[in-house]
Amino acid sequence: MGLQKVDWYSSGLVFFLSFFLVGVVFFYSVSSSGLGGVYYNGLGLRLDTVSFLLSLLSVCLWVSLVFFLKPTLSSGVFLFLSVFFSVCCYCTEHSLGFWVFYELSILFLLVLLVLDSPYPERYLASWYLLGYVVFTSLPMLLCFIFLSLSSGGCNISLWCWSSYDIPGLFVFALLCVLFMTKVPFPPFQAWLPIVHAESPTAVSVCLSGYIMKLGVLGMFRFCSHVLPCFIFNSGYIVAVVGISVVLFLVASRELDGKRWLAFLSLSHISVVGLCFYSLGLESSQVPFYFCLGHGLSAGIVFVLLGCYYEVVGSRNWSVIKSALGGSLFLRVVSVMGIFTAASIPPTATFFCEVAVLQQSLLGFSGLSLLFCFYLFFSGLVPLFVLGFLLSRQSCVSVVGVSVWSYFSSVVFLLLWLYSVFLLV
């Protein structure tokens, strides 16, 4: 694949300026707060490690999407609003504000799916996404109102978990299940591959990047005290890891690149549940370091698939293979990008999985053995696809500015993903 033109404005100036600005914010936040927590109850703000890591994820994904997003006002505005409301959701202490920001960040992506998707089944995917937004959002709002009235305020810091009776604990458990449908954890994961398959690249990056993490944040913020007892018990965790291994096997049979990555993303997110179960809430930073690495990795591979689609007009791995023969740069970037889906070092997901494995091996059981199978297949499936792509290649020469814009986005995310481990 020959790259003969470079849009120096989009891939040069914007790239380095955005990387510099985000880097300044990153190191300033680390040096000033030390990754601690600052709470402004009067303003309903919560600035802590979790909000910092997830905000960094949303901002990095947004900057990467600027490179190749369609130059239309509506697309740029809707994407910015979705990212903006997701950052507001990370940093809010107000339960009803959390619900409003949560739903708005999803609804703007729903509009982008309908407006920008080039696939004919986008309306079916939008109905799936809208169904999960509406049917889970109204019960979630009722739960928030009930808990706010019971505790005498909407700020989470005012909620005294020990004062709730059995109906209150049931509401918390129901709220946790509603968040699980939006992550999604088993058995609610059927909708995500369908939506990914019909979504444009930007929507897929955002869905697996930070929308899934909003559900994890909701479980941690509102339901942390019921997670070990009612939700993430040993029986459910064993079922989750077993289903994840099955999803890896399903992904190995997928020829559609986006569905392949959707199944991998569903499998990898189960590590968050293992973190809550094995490490406990005292190590609450570990699952969100994993969320940061998972979101950046999913964004990298979705952008690569978008680039392949621009080149060969297909998402089939057998056709995509023809796009990798003519450019050493493209092969190197593809190898580094797909390696992130296998959680190789020094990515943040690798260190988080090692921490979970170490903790699970301390009390050797069927779960630790099953998790070893999980780690084996999580690395094998991406490497299997990579070996297929790099063998017996043909050469396709392409001249186009848009392809280089995709590369700029991938390189930007790769730089962040391979440097985030310094915080772990």
PDB file of C-alpha atoms in Angstrom, residues 32-169:
ATOM      1  CA  SER A  32      -0.901  18.467  41.449  1.00  0.00           C
ATOM      2  CA  SER A  33      -3.256  15.873  42.919  1.00  0.00           C
ATOM      3  CA  GLY A  34      -1.025  12.818  43.066  1.00  0.00           C
ATOM      4  CA  LEU A  35      -3.938  10.782  41.762  1.00  0.00           C
ATOM      5  CA  GLY A  36      -5.765  11.434  44.995  1.00  0.00           C
ATOM      6  CA  GLY A  37      -9.322  12.592  45.433  1.00  0.00           C
ATOM      7  CA  VAL A  38     -10.857  16.046  45.728  1.00  0.00           C
ATOM      8  CA  TYR A  39     -14.561  16.451  46.454  1.00  0.00           C
ATOM      9  CA  TYR A  40     -16.697  19.551  46.052  1.00  0.00           C
ATOM     10  CA  ASN A  41     -19.975  18.527  47.596  1.00  0.00           C
ATOM     11  CA  GLY A  42     -21.503  21.973  47.240  1.00  0.00           C
ATOM     12  CA  LEU A  43     -20.991  21.859  43.481  1.00  0.00           C
ATOM     13  CA  GLY A  44     -21.698  18.149  43.126  1.00  0.00           C
ATOM     14  CA  LEU A  45     -18.196  17.443  41.785  1.00  0.00           C
ATOM     15  CA  ARG A  46     -15.954  14.440  42.410  1.00  0.00           C
ATOM     16  CA  LEU A  47     -12.353  14.614  41.149  1.00  0.00           C
ATOM     17  CA  ASP A  48     -10.483  11.428  41.972  1.00  0.00           C
ATOM     18  CA  THR A  49      -8.371   8.757  40.311  1.00  0.00           C
ATOM     19  CA  VAL A  50     -11.342   7.120  38.625  1.00  0.00           C
ATOM     20  CA  SER A  51     -12.681  10.326  37.104  1.00  0.00           C
ATOM     21  CA  PHE A  52      -9.182  11.297  35.992  1.00  0.00           C
ATOM     22  CA  LEU A  53      -8.460   8.003  34.219  1.00  0.00           C
ATOM     23  CA  LEU A  54     -11.824   7.840  32.454  1.00  0.00           C
ATOM     24  CA  SER A  55     -11.675  11.510  31.448  1.00  0.00           C
ATOM     25  CA  LEU A  56      -8.245  10.860  29.969  1.00  0.00           C
ATOM     26  CA  LEU A  57      -9.741   7.962  27.996  1.00  0.00           C
ATOM     27  CA  SER A  58     -12.597  10.041  26.561  1.00  0.00           C
ATOM     28  CA  VAL A  59     -10.337  12.960  25.637  1.00  0.00           C
ATOM     29  CA  CYS A  60      -7.754  10.736  23.922  1.00  0.00           C
ATOM     30  CA  LEU A  61     -10.440   8.975  21.878  1.00  0.00           C
ATOM     31  CA  TRP A  62     -12.038  12.288  20.920  1.00  0.00           C
ATOM     32  CA  VAL A  63      -8.707  13.750  19.754  1.00  0.00           C
ATOM     33  CA  SER A  64      -7.994  10.610  17.711  1.00  0.00           C
ATOM     34  CA  LEU A  65     -11.393  10.802  16.000  1.00  0.00           C
ATOM     35  CA  VAL A  66     -10.833  14.405  14.919  1.00  0.00           C
ATOM     36  CA  PHE A  67      -8.277  13.177  12.364  1.00  0.00           C
ATOM     37  CA  PHE A  68     -10.660  11.262  10.125  1.00  0.00           C
ATOM     38  CA  LEU A  69     -14.196  12.265  11.158  1.00  0.00           C
ATOM     39  CA  LYS A  70     -16.390  13.538   8.356  1.00  0.00           C
ATOM     40  CA  PRO A  71     -15.947  17.314   8.073  1.00  0.00           C
ATOM     41  CA  THR A  72     -19.602  18.063   8.771  1.00  0.00           C
ATOM     42  CA  LEU A  73     -20.776  20.332  11.544  1.00  0.00           C
ATOM     43  CA  SER A  74     -23.363  17.887  12.870  1.00  0.00           C
ATOM     44  CA  SER A  75     -20.922  14.988  13.241  1.00  0.00           C
ATOM     45  CA  GLY A  76     -18.342  17.090  15.030  1.00  0.00           C
ATOM     46  CA  VAL A  77     -20.867  18.697  17.359  1.00  0.00           C
ATOM     47  CA  PHE A  78     -22.629  15.446  18.268  1.00  0.00           C
ATOM     48  CA  LEU A  79     -19.331  13.673  18.921  1.00  0.00           C
ATOM     49  CA  PHE A  80     -18.062  16.554  21.074  1.00  0.00           C
ATOM     50  CA  LEU A  81     -21.288  16.654  23.075  1.00  0.00           C
ATOM     51  CA  SER A  82     -21.150  12.906  23.702  1.00  0.00           C
ATOM     52  CA  VAL A  83     -17.562  13.135  24.959  1.00  0.00           C
ATOM     53  CA  PHE A  84     -18.337  16.271  26.992  1.00  0.00           C
ATOM     54  CA  PHE A  85     -21.293  14.675  28.773  1.00  0.00           C
ATOM     55  CA  SER A  86     -19.279  11.520  29.432  1.00  0.00           C
ATOM     56  CA  VAL A  87     -16.613  13.620  31.204  1.00  0.00           C
ATOM     57  CA  CYS A  88     -19.381  15.356  33.174  1.00  0.00           C
ATOM     58  CA  CYS A  89     -20.681  11.925  34.144  1.00  0.00           C
ATOM     59  CA  TYR A  90     -17.269  10.859  35.439  1.00  0.00           C
ATOM     60  CA  CYS A  91     -16.914  13.933  37.619  1.00  0.00           C
ATOM     61  CA  THR A  92     -20.408  14.377  39.034  1.00  0.00           C
ATOM     62  CA  GLU A  93     -21.426  13.565  42.591  1.00  0.00           C
ATOM     63  CA  HIS A  94     -25.126  14.169  41.927  1.00  0.00           C
ATOM     64  CA  SER A  95     -27.129  11.017  41.201  1.00  0.00           C
ATOM     65  CA  LEU A  96     -29.741  12.637  38.941  1.00  0.00           C
ATOM     66  CA  GLY A  97     -27.031  14.601  37.148  1.00  0.00           C
ATOM     67  CA  PHE A  98     -25.186  11.336  36.598  1.00  0.00           C
ATOM     68  CA  TRP A  99     -28.312   9.863  34.971  1.00  0.00           C
ATOM     69  CA  VAL A 100     -28.820  12.885  32.692  1.00  0.00           C
ATOM     70  CA  PHE A 101     -25.187  12.999  31.544  1.00  0.00           C
ATOM     71  CA  TYR A 102     -25.137   9.220  31.084  1.00  0.00           C
ATOM     72  CA  GLU A 103     -28.156   9.164  28.786  1.00  0.00           C
ATOM     73  CA  LEU A 104     -27.104  12.218  26.793  1.00  0.00           C
ATOM     74  CA  SER A 105     -23.684  10.742  26.049  1.00  0.00           C
ATOM     75  CA  ILE A 106     -25.435   7.665  24.586  1.00  0.00           C
ATOM     76  CA  LEU A 107     -28.216   9.511  22.740  1.00  0.00           C
ATOM     77  CA  PHE A 108     -25.813  11.693  20.753  1.00  0.00           C
ATOM     78  CA  LEU A 109     -24.013   8.554  19.575  1.00  0.00           C
ATOM     79  CA  LEU A 110     -27.383   7.104  18.592  1.00  0.00           C
ATOM     80  CA  VAL A 111     -27.976  10.133  16.363  1.00  0.00           C
ATOM     81  CA  LEU A 112     -24.510   9.718  14.821  1.00  0.00           C
ATOM     82  CA  LEU A 113     -25.248   6.059  14.133  1.00  0.00           C
ATOM     83  CA  VAL A 114     -28.348   6.971  12.125  1.00  0.00           C
ATOM     84  CA  LEU A 115     -26.821   9.946  10.293  1.00  0.00           C
ATOM     85  CA  ASP A 116     -23.313   8.723   9.449  1.00  0.00           C
ATOM     86  CA  SER A 117     -23.517   4.958   9.124  1.00  0.00           C
ATOM     87  CA  PRO A 118     -22.960   3.736   5.528  1.00  0.00           C
ATOM     88  CA  TYR A 119     -24.547   0.343   6.240  1.00  0.00           C
ATOM     89  CA  PRO A 120     -28.138  -0.515   5.271  1.00  0.00           C
ATOM     90  CA  GLU A 121     -29.034  -2.158   8.610  1.00  0.00           C
ATOM     91  CA  ARG A 122     -28.236   0.915  10.696  1.00  0.00           C
ATOM     92  CA  TYR A 123     -31.901   1.381  11.646  1.00  0.00           C
ATOM     93  CA  LEU A 124     -32.031  -2.127  13.092  1.00  0.00           C
ATOM     94  CA  ALA A 125     -28.873  -1.387  15.104  1.00  0.00           C
ATOM     95  CA  SER A 126     -30.330   1.923  16.263  1.00  0.00           C
ATOM     96  CA  TRP A 127     -33.459   0.122  17.510  1.00  0.00           C
ATOM     97  CA  TYR A 128     -31.288  -2.280  19.497  1.00  0.00           C
ATOM     98  CA  LEU A 129     -29.326   0.589  21.020  1.00  0.00           C
ATOM     99  CA  LEU A 130     -32.438   2.689  21.642  1.00  0.00           C
ATOM    100  CA  GLY A 131     -34.184  -0.269  23.266  1.00  0.00           C
ATOM    101  CA  TYR A 132     -31.383  -0.774  25.748  1.00  0.00           C
ATOM    102  CA  VAL A 133     -31.224   2.966  26.436  1.00  0.00           C
ATOM    103  CA  VAL A 134     -34.969   3.435  27.026  1.00  0.00           C
ATOM    104  CA  PHE A 135     -35.912   0.168  28.710  1.00  0.00           C
ATOM    105  CA  THR A 136     -33.076   0.419  31.219  1.00  0.00           C
ATOM    106  CA  SER A 137     -33.014   4.191  31.682  1.00  0.00           C
ATOM    107  CA  LEU A 138     -36.508   4.676  33.088  1.00  0.00           C
ATOM    108  CA  PRO A 139     -36.141   1.991  35.802  1.00  0.00           C
ATOM    109  CA  MET A 140     -32.695   3.440  36.559  1.00  0.00           C
ATOM    110  CA  LEU A 141     -34.195   6.896  37.042  1.00  0.00           C
ATOM    111  CA  LEU A 142     -36.828   5.488  39.401  1.00  0.00           C
ATOM    112  CA  CYS A 143     -34.096   3.757  41.419  1.00  0.00           C
ATOM    113  CA  PHE A 144     -32.136   7.005  41.693  1.00  0.00           C
ATOM    114  CA  ILE A 145     -35.225   8.914  42.842  1.00  0.00           C
ATOM    115  CA  PHE A 146     -36.087   6.260  45.442  1.00  0.00           C
ATOM    116  CA  LEU A 147     -32.563   6.157  46.866  1.00  0.00           C
ATOM    117  CA  SER A 148     -32.248   9.954  46.877  1.00  0.00           C
ATOM    118  CA  LEU A 149     -35.531  10.348  48.759  1.00  0.00           C
ATOM    119  CA  SER A 150     -34.580   7.595  51.197  1.00  0.00           C
ATOM    120  CA  SER A 151     -31.220   9.197  52.007  1.00  0.00           C
ATOM    121  CA  GLY A 152     -32.424  12.808  52.073  1.00  0.00           C
ATOM    122  CA  GLY A 153     -30.283  14.068  49.201  1.00  0.00           C
ATOM    123  CA  CYS A 154     -29.051  13.381  45.682  1.00  0.00           C
ATOM    124  CA  ASN A 155     -25.335  13.591  46.425  1.00  0.00           C
ATOM    125  CA  ILE A 156     -23.728  10.166  46.673  1.00  0.00           C
ATOM    126  CA  SER A 157     -21.661  11.274  49.672  1.00  0.00           C
ATOM    127  CA  LEU A 158     -24.908  11.685  51.661  1.00  0.00           C
ATOM    128  CA  TRP A 159     -25.974   8.095  51.092  1.00  0.00           C
ATOM    129  CA  CYS A 160     -25.343   5.936  54.152  1.00  0.00           C
ATOM    130  CA  TRP A 161     -25.204   2.394  52.841  1.00  0.00           C
ATOM    131  CA  SER A 162     -25.642   0.715  56.234  1.00  0.00           C
ATOM    132  CA  SER A 163     -28.953   2.483  56.892  1.00  0.00           C
ATOM    133  CA  TYR A 164     -30.841   0.794  54.044  1.00  0.00           C
ATOM    134  CA  ASP A 165     -33.197  -2.062  54.797  1.00  0.00           C
ATOM    135  CA  ILE A 166     -33.924  -5.089  52.608  1.00  0.00           C
ATOM    136  CA  PRO A 167     -36.065  -3.153  50.031  1.00  0.00           C
ATOM    137  CA  GLY A 168     -33.274  -0.585  49.725  1.00  0.00           C
ATOM    138  CA  LEU A 169     -30.667  -3.282  49.130  1.00  0.00           C
TER     139      LEU A 169
END
